[in-house]
XYZ file of C-alpha atoms in Angstrom:
474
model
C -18.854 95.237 18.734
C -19.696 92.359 20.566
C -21.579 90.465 17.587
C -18.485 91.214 15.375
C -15.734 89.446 18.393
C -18.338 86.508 17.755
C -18.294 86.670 13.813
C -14.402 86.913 14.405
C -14.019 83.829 16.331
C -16.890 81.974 13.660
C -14.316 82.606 11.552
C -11.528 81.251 13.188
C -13.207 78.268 14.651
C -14.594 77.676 11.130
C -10.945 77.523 9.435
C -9.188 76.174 12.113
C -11.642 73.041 11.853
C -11.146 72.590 8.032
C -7.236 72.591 8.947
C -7.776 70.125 11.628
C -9.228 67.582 9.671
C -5.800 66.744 9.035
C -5.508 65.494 12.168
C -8.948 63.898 11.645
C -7.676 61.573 8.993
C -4.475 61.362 11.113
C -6.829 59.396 13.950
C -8.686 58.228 11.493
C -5.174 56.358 9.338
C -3.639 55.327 13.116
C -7.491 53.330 13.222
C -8.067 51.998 10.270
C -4.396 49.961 10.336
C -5.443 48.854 13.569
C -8.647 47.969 12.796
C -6.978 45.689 10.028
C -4.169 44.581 10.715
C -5.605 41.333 12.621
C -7.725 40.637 9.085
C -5.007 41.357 6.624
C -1.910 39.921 8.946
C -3.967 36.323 8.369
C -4.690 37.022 4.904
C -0.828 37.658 3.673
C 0.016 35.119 6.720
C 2.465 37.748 8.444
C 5.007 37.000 10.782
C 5.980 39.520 13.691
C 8.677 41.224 12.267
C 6.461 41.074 8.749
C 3.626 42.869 10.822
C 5.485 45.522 12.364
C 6.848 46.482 9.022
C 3.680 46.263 7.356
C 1.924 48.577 10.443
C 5.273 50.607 10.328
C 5.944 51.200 7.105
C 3.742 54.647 6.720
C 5.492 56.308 9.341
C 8.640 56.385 7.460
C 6.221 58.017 4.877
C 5.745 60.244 7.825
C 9.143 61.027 8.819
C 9.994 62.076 5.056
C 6.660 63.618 4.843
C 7.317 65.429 7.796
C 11.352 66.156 7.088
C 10.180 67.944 3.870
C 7.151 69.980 4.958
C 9.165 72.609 6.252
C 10.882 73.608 2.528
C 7.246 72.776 1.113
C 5.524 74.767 3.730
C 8.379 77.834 3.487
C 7.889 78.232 -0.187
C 4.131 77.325 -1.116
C 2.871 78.035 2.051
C 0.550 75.915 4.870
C -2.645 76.285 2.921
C -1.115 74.872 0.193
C 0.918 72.271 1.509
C -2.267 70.906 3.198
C -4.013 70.536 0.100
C -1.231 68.082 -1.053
C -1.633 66.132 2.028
C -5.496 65.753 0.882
C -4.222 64.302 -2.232
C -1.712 62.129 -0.590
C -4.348 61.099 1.502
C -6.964 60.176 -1.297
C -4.380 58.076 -2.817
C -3.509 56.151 0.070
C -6.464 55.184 0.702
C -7.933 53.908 -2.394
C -4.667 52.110 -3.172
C -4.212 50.177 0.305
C -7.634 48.431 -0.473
C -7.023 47.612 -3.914
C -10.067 45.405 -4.709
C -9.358 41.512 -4.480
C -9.643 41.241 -8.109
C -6.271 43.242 -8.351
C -2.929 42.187 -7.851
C -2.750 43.289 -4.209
C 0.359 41.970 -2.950
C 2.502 43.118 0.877
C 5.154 45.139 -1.139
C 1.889 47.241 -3.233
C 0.105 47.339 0.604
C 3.432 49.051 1.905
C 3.633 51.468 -0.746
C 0.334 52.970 -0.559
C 0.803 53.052 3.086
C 3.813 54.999 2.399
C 1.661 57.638 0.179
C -0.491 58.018 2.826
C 2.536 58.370 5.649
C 3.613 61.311 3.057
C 0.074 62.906 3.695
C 0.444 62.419 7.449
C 3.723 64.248 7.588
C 3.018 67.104 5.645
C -0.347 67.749 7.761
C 0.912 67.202 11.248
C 3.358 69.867 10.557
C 1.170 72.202 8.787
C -2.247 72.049 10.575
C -0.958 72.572 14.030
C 0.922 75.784 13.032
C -1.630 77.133 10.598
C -3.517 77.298 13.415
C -1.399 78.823 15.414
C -0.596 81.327 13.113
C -4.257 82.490 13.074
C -5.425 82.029 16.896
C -5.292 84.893 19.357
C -2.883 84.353 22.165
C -5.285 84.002 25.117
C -7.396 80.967 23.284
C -4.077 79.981 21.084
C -3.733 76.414 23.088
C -7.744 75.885 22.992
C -7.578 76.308 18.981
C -4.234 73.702 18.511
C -5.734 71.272 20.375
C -8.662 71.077 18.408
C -5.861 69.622 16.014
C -5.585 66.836 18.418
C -9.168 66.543 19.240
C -9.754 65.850 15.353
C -6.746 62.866 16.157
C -9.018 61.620 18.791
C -12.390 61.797 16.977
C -10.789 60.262 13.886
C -9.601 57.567 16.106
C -13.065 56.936 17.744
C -14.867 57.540 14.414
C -13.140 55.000 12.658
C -12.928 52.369 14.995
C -17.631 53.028 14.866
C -16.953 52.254 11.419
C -14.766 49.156 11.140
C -16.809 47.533 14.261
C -20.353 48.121 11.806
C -17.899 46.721 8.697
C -16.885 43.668 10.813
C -19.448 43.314 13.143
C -21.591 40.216 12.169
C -19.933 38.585 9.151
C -17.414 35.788 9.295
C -14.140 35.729 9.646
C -13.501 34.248 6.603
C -15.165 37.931 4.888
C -13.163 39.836 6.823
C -9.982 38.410 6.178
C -10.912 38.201 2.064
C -12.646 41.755 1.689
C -13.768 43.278 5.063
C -10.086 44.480 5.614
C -10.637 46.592 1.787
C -13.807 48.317 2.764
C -12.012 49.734 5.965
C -9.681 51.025 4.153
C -11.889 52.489 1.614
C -14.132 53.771 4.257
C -11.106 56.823 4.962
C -12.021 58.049 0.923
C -15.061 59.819 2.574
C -12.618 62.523 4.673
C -9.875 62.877 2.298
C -12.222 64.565 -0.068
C -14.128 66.636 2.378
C -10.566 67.428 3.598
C -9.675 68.332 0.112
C -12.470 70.580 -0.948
C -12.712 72.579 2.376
C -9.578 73.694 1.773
C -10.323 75.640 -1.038
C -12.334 78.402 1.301
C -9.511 78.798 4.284
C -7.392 81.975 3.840
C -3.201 81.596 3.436
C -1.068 82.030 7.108
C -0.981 85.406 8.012
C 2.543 85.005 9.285
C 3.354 83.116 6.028
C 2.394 85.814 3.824
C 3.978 88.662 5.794
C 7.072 86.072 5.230
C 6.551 86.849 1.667
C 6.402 90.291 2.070
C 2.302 90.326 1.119
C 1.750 92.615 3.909
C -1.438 94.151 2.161
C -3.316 90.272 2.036
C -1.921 89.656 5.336
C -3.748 92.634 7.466
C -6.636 91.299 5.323
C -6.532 87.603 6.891
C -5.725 89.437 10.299
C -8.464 91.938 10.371
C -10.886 89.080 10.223
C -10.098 87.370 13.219
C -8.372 89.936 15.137
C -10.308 93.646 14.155
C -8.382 96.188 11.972
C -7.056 97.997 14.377
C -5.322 94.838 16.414
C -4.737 93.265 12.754
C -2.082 96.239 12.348
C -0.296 95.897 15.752
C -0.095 92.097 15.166
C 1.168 92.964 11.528
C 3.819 95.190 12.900
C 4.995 92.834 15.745
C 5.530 89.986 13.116
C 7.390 92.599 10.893
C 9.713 93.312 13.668
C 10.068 89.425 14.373
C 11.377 88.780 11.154
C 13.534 91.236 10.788
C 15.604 90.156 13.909
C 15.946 86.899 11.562
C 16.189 87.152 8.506
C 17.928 84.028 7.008
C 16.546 80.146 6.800
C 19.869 79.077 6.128
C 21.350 75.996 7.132
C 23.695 77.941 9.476
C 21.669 80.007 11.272
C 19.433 77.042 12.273
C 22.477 76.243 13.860
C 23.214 79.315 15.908
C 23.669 78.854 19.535
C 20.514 80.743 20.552
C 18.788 78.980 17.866
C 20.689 74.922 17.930
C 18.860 74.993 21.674
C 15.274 75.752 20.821
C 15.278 73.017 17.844
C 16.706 69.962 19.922
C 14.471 70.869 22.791
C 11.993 70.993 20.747
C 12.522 67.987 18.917
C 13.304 65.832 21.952
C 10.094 66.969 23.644
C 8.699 65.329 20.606
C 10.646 62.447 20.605
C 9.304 62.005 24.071
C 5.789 62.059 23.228
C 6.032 58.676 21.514
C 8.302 56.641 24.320
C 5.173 57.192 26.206
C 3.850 53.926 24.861
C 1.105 55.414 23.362
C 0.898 54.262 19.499
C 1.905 50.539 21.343
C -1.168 50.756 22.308
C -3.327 52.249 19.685
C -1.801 50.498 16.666
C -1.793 47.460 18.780
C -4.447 47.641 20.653
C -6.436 44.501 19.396
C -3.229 42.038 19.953
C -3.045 43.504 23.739
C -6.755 42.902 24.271
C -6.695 39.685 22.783
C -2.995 38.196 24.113
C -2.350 40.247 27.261
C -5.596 40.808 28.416
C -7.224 37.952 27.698
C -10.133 39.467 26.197
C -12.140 37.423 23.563
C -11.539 38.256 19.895
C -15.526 39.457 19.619
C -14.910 41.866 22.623
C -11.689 43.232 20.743
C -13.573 45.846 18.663
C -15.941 46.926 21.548
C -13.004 47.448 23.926
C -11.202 49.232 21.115
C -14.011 52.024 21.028
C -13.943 52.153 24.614
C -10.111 52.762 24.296
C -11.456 56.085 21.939
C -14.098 57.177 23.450
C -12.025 57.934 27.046
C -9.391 59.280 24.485
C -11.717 61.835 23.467
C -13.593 62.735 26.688
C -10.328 63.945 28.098
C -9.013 65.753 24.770
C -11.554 67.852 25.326
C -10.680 67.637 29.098
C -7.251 69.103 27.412
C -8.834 71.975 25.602
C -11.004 73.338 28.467
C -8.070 73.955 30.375
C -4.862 74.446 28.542
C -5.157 77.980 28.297
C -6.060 78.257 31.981
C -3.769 76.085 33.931
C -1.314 76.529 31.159
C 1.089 73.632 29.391
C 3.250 72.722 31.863
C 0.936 71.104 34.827
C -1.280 69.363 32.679
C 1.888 67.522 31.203
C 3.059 66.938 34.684
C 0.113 66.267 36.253
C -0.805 63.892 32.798
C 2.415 62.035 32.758
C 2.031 60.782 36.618
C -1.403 59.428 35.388
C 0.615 57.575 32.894
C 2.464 56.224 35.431
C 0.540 54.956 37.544
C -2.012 53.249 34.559
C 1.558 51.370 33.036
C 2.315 50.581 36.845
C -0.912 49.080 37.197
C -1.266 47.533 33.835
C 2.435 45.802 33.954
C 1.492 44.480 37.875
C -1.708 42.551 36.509
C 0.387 41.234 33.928
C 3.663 39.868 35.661
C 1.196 38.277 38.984
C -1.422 36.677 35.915
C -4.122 39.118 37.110
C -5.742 40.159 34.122
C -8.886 41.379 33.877
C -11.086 44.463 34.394
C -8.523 46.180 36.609
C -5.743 45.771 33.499
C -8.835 47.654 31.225
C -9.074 50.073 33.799
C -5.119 51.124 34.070
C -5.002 51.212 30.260
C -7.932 53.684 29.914
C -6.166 55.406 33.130
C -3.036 55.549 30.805
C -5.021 56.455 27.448
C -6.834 58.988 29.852
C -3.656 60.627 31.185
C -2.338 60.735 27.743
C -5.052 62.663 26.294
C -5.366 65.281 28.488
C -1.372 66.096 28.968
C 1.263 64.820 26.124
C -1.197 64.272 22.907
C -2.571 67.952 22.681
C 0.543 69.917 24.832
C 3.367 68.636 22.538
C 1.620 70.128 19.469
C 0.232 73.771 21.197
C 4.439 73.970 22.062
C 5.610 72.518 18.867
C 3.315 75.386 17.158
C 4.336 78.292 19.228
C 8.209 77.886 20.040
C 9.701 78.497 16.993
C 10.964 81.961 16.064
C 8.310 82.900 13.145
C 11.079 83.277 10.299
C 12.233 79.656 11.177
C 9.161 77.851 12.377
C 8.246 75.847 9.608
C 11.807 74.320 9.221
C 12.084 73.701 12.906
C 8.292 72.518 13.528
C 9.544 70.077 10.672
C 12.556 68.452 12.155
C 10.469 68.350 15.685
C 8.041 66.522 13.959
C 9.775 64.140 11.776
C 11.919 63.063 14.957
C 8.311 62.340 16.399
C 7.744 60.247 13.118
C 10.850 58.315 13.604
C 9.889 57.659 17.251
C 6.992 56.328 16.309
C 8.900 54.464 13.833
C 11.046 53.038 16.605
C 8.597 52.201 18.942
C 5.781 50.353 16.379
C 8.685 48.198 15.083
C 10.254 46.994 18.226
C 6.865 46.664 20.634
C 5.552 43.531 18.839
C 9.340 41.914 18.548
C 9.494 42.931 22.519
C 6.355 41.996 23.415
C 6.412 38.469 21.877
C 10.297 38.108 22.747
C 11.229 34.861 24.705
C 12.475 37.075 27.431
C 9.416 38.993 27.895
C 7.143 36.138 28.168
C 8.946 33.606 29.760
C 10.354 35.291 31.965
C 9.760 37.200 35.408
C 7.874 39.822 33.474
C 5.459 37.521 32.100
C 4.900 40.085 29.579
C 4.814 43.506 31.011
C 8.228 44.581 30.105
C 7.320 46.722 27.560
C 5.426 49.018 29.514
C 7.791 49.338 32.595
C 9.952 50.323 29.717
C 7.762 52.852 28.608
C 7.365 54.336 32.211
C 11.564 55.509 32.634
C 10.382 57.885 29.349
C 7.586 59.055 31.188
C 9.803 59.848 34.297
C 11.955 61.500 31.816
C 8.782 63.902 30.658
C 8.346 65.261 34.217
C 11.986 65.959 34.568
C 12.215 67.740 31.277
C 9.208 69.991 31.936
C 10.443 70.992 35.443
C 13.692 71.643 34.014
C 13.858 72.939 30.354
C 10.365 73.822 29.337
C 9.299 77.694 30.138
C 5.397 78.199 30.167
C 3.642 79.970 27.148
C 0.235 79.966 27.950
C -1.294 83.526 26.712
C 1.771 85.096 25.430
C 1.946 86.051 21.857
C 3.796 83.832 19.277
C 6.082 86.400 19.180
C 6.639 87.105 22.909
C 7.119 83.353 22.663
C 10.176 84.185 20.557
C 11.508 86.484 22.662
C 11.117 84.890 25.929
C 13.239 81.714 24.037
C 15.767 83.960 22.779
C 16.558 85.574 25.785
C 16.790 82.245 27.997
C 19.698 81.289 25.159
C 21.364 85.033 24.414
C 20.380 87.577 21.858
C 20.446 85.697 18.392
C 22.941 87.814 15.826
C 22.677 86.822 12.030
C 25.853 85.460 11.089
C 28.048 87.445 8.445
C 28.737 86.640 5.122
């Protein structure tokens, strides 16, 4: 018995790991523009706003990537909605380091970053609740955040391989055809993305959805036992039939309306924390706020990463044992007090290794509370017969976010007020801490704990904070 519990959770650690190398090339996408956008900015000769767009312009692929995941996800399932993602992926990559010989022009660079913002959309949705879907309820969190531990490594990863593709040739290389090969250097995932996915198994949940109850047990019995396969078969079973519609107007029933803005706004949240400021633009604050040399950029960038992953996995040790809401809390006063440090330094002109040390304090805090959480609760708050449309809108608000906030932080952070004035250029991130106030509020207040409850004790304990949901007539 006890070598078959370990063959079980082989199995689940083995699929959920193929799934969450969506979130690898997630990290790995967020690096790679960062890595560069300093090289390519000089080579098209951007301006600000130019920049932001340029950076920006694949998380609108993102938001509709995200928007239409749920449909894509509800009829052709996660497995297969991943697999276009791979394919979205591929693309993207190839296409936004088009080889010099090509016509590679800023409107062509957008586009393909929009392909790959497509990819991104589809797989933050999907992987995070595929997972889900599978994972036992008392290591549930652990097996999400591996989602966002892939993020992380992807992040670190990439940011290894742009410093050995930049490291030691001139700037003039970089800015010609160093900027390609880091692009090209994401190819390598995609397809291992795209070929894994062939050997995971379809959502359990997805195919009792589809009334495959026979192939479901199958996918269950693997991870759960046969016996515990059959309960978790018939608990779905009765989920669903409490709600049976994925119409338009019963998103919009009043037990229902509540769970999809809280969710969404929790995910909204996640981005005002001033997070993607700082990785897409990490290089420009080293350089410009920090004062940091442009051959330390690179080196500081991995640093950045590396405390990014430590405390991921920080995350994953512990969400299922302290549970969702304290490490948010307790995360999100660590933000605080790196942004409070970080914007002091700035606004008295004392940059320097305490400024480093309040941004990894912020990227630390970060790690460990909003990056995994908001995914584990995006994953496991939806009622099953509605989760991939809700998980969807959640997520492309989270897109649009991020949208917001990589378009206006350089046009802040370089705006006459911000450096000339009193803030000397640390408004942005006193900015970012009333959001971050707002997180510990909205935990206290609107966010019930989860941690080793069943998705579909999940669904109950929502419904009955907002009334008994009853399926509007026809």
């Amino acid at each position: 018995m006890e070598n078959n519990q370990k063959g079980n959770i082989g199995t689940l650690v083995f699929v959920s790991a193929i799934a969450a190398l969506g979130g690898f090339l997630f990290g790995y996408d967020t690096g790679v523009i960062n890595g560069t956008q300093f090289f390519f900015s000089k080579f098209f000769e951007l301006t600000p706003a130019t920049k932001g767009w340029v950076v920006g312009s694949a998380l609108l692929g993102c938001f509709v990537g995200a928007l239409f995941s749920g449909p894509l996800s509800r009829i052709y399932g996660r497995k297969v909605s991943l697999i276009a993602s791979a394919l979205l992926f591929t693309v993207s990559a190839w296409g936004s380091g088009l080889p010099s010989f090509l016509p590679q022009t800023v409107p062509m660079l957008v586009v393909f970053r929009l392909i790959g913002g497509l990819g991104i959309g589809i797989a933050s949705m999907n992987a995070p609740m595929y997972i889900a879907e599978l994972s036992p309820a008392n290591i549930r969190g652990k097996m999400v955040t591996l989602y966002q531990l892939a993020i992380v490594l992807g992040f670190f990863i990439v940011f290894l391989v742009t410093y050995q593709i930049g490291a030691g040739k001139t700037e003039t290389y970089n800015i010609t055809e160093g900027w390609r090969v880091m692009f090209w250097s994401e190819l390598i995932p995609c397809l291992l993305f795209l070929v894994l996915l062939f050997f995971v198994p379809k959502s359990p949940r997805w195919l009792l959805l589809k009334k495959k109850e026979e192939e479901s047990i199958k996918v269950l019995a693997k991870i759960h036992g046969f016996e515990k396969a059959q309960v978790t078969a018939a608990e779905i079973k009765e989920s669903l039939k409490k709600n049976k519609s994925l119409k338009l107007r019963n998103i919009l029933a009043k037990s229902i309306l509540p769970i999809i803005l809280i969710g969404s706004a929790f995910s909204f949240l996640q981005q005002f924390t001033g997070i993607n400021a700082v990785l897409y633009y990490g290089s420009d604050i080293f350089e410009k706020a920090l004062g940091f040399g442009q051959e330390d950029v690179l080196a500081q960038q991995i640093l950045l990463a590396g405390v990014n992953v430590l405390f991921t996995i920080l995350a994953m040790a512990t969400v299922d044992k302290w549970g969702r809401k304290p490490l948010v809390i307790t995360g999100s006063y660590g933000m605080l007090l790196g942004f409070g440090l970080l914007g002091s330094t700035i606004m008295t002109g004392n940059v320097g290794i305490l400024s480093l040390i309040s941004i990894l304090l912020f990227v630390g805090a970060f790690a460990m509370s909003m990056g995994p959480v908001v995914w584990v609760i995006l994953s496991e708050m939806f009622p099953n017969n509605i989760r991939a449309i809700g998980m969807s809108i959640a997520v492309a608000v989270q897109w649009g976010a991020n949208y917001m906030v990589s378009q206006s932080f350089p046009m802040i952070a370089e705006s006459k007020m911000n450096m000339e004035g009193v803030w000397n250029g640390a408004l942005p991130y006193f900015l970012f801490m009333i959001f971050i106030v707002l997180i510990i509020w909205f935990m206290k207040k609107l966010m019930p704990e989860t941690k080793g409850k069943t998705l579909e004790e999940i669904e109950n304990l929502w419904i009955h904070r907002y009334g008994k949901y009853k399926e509007p007539k026809d």
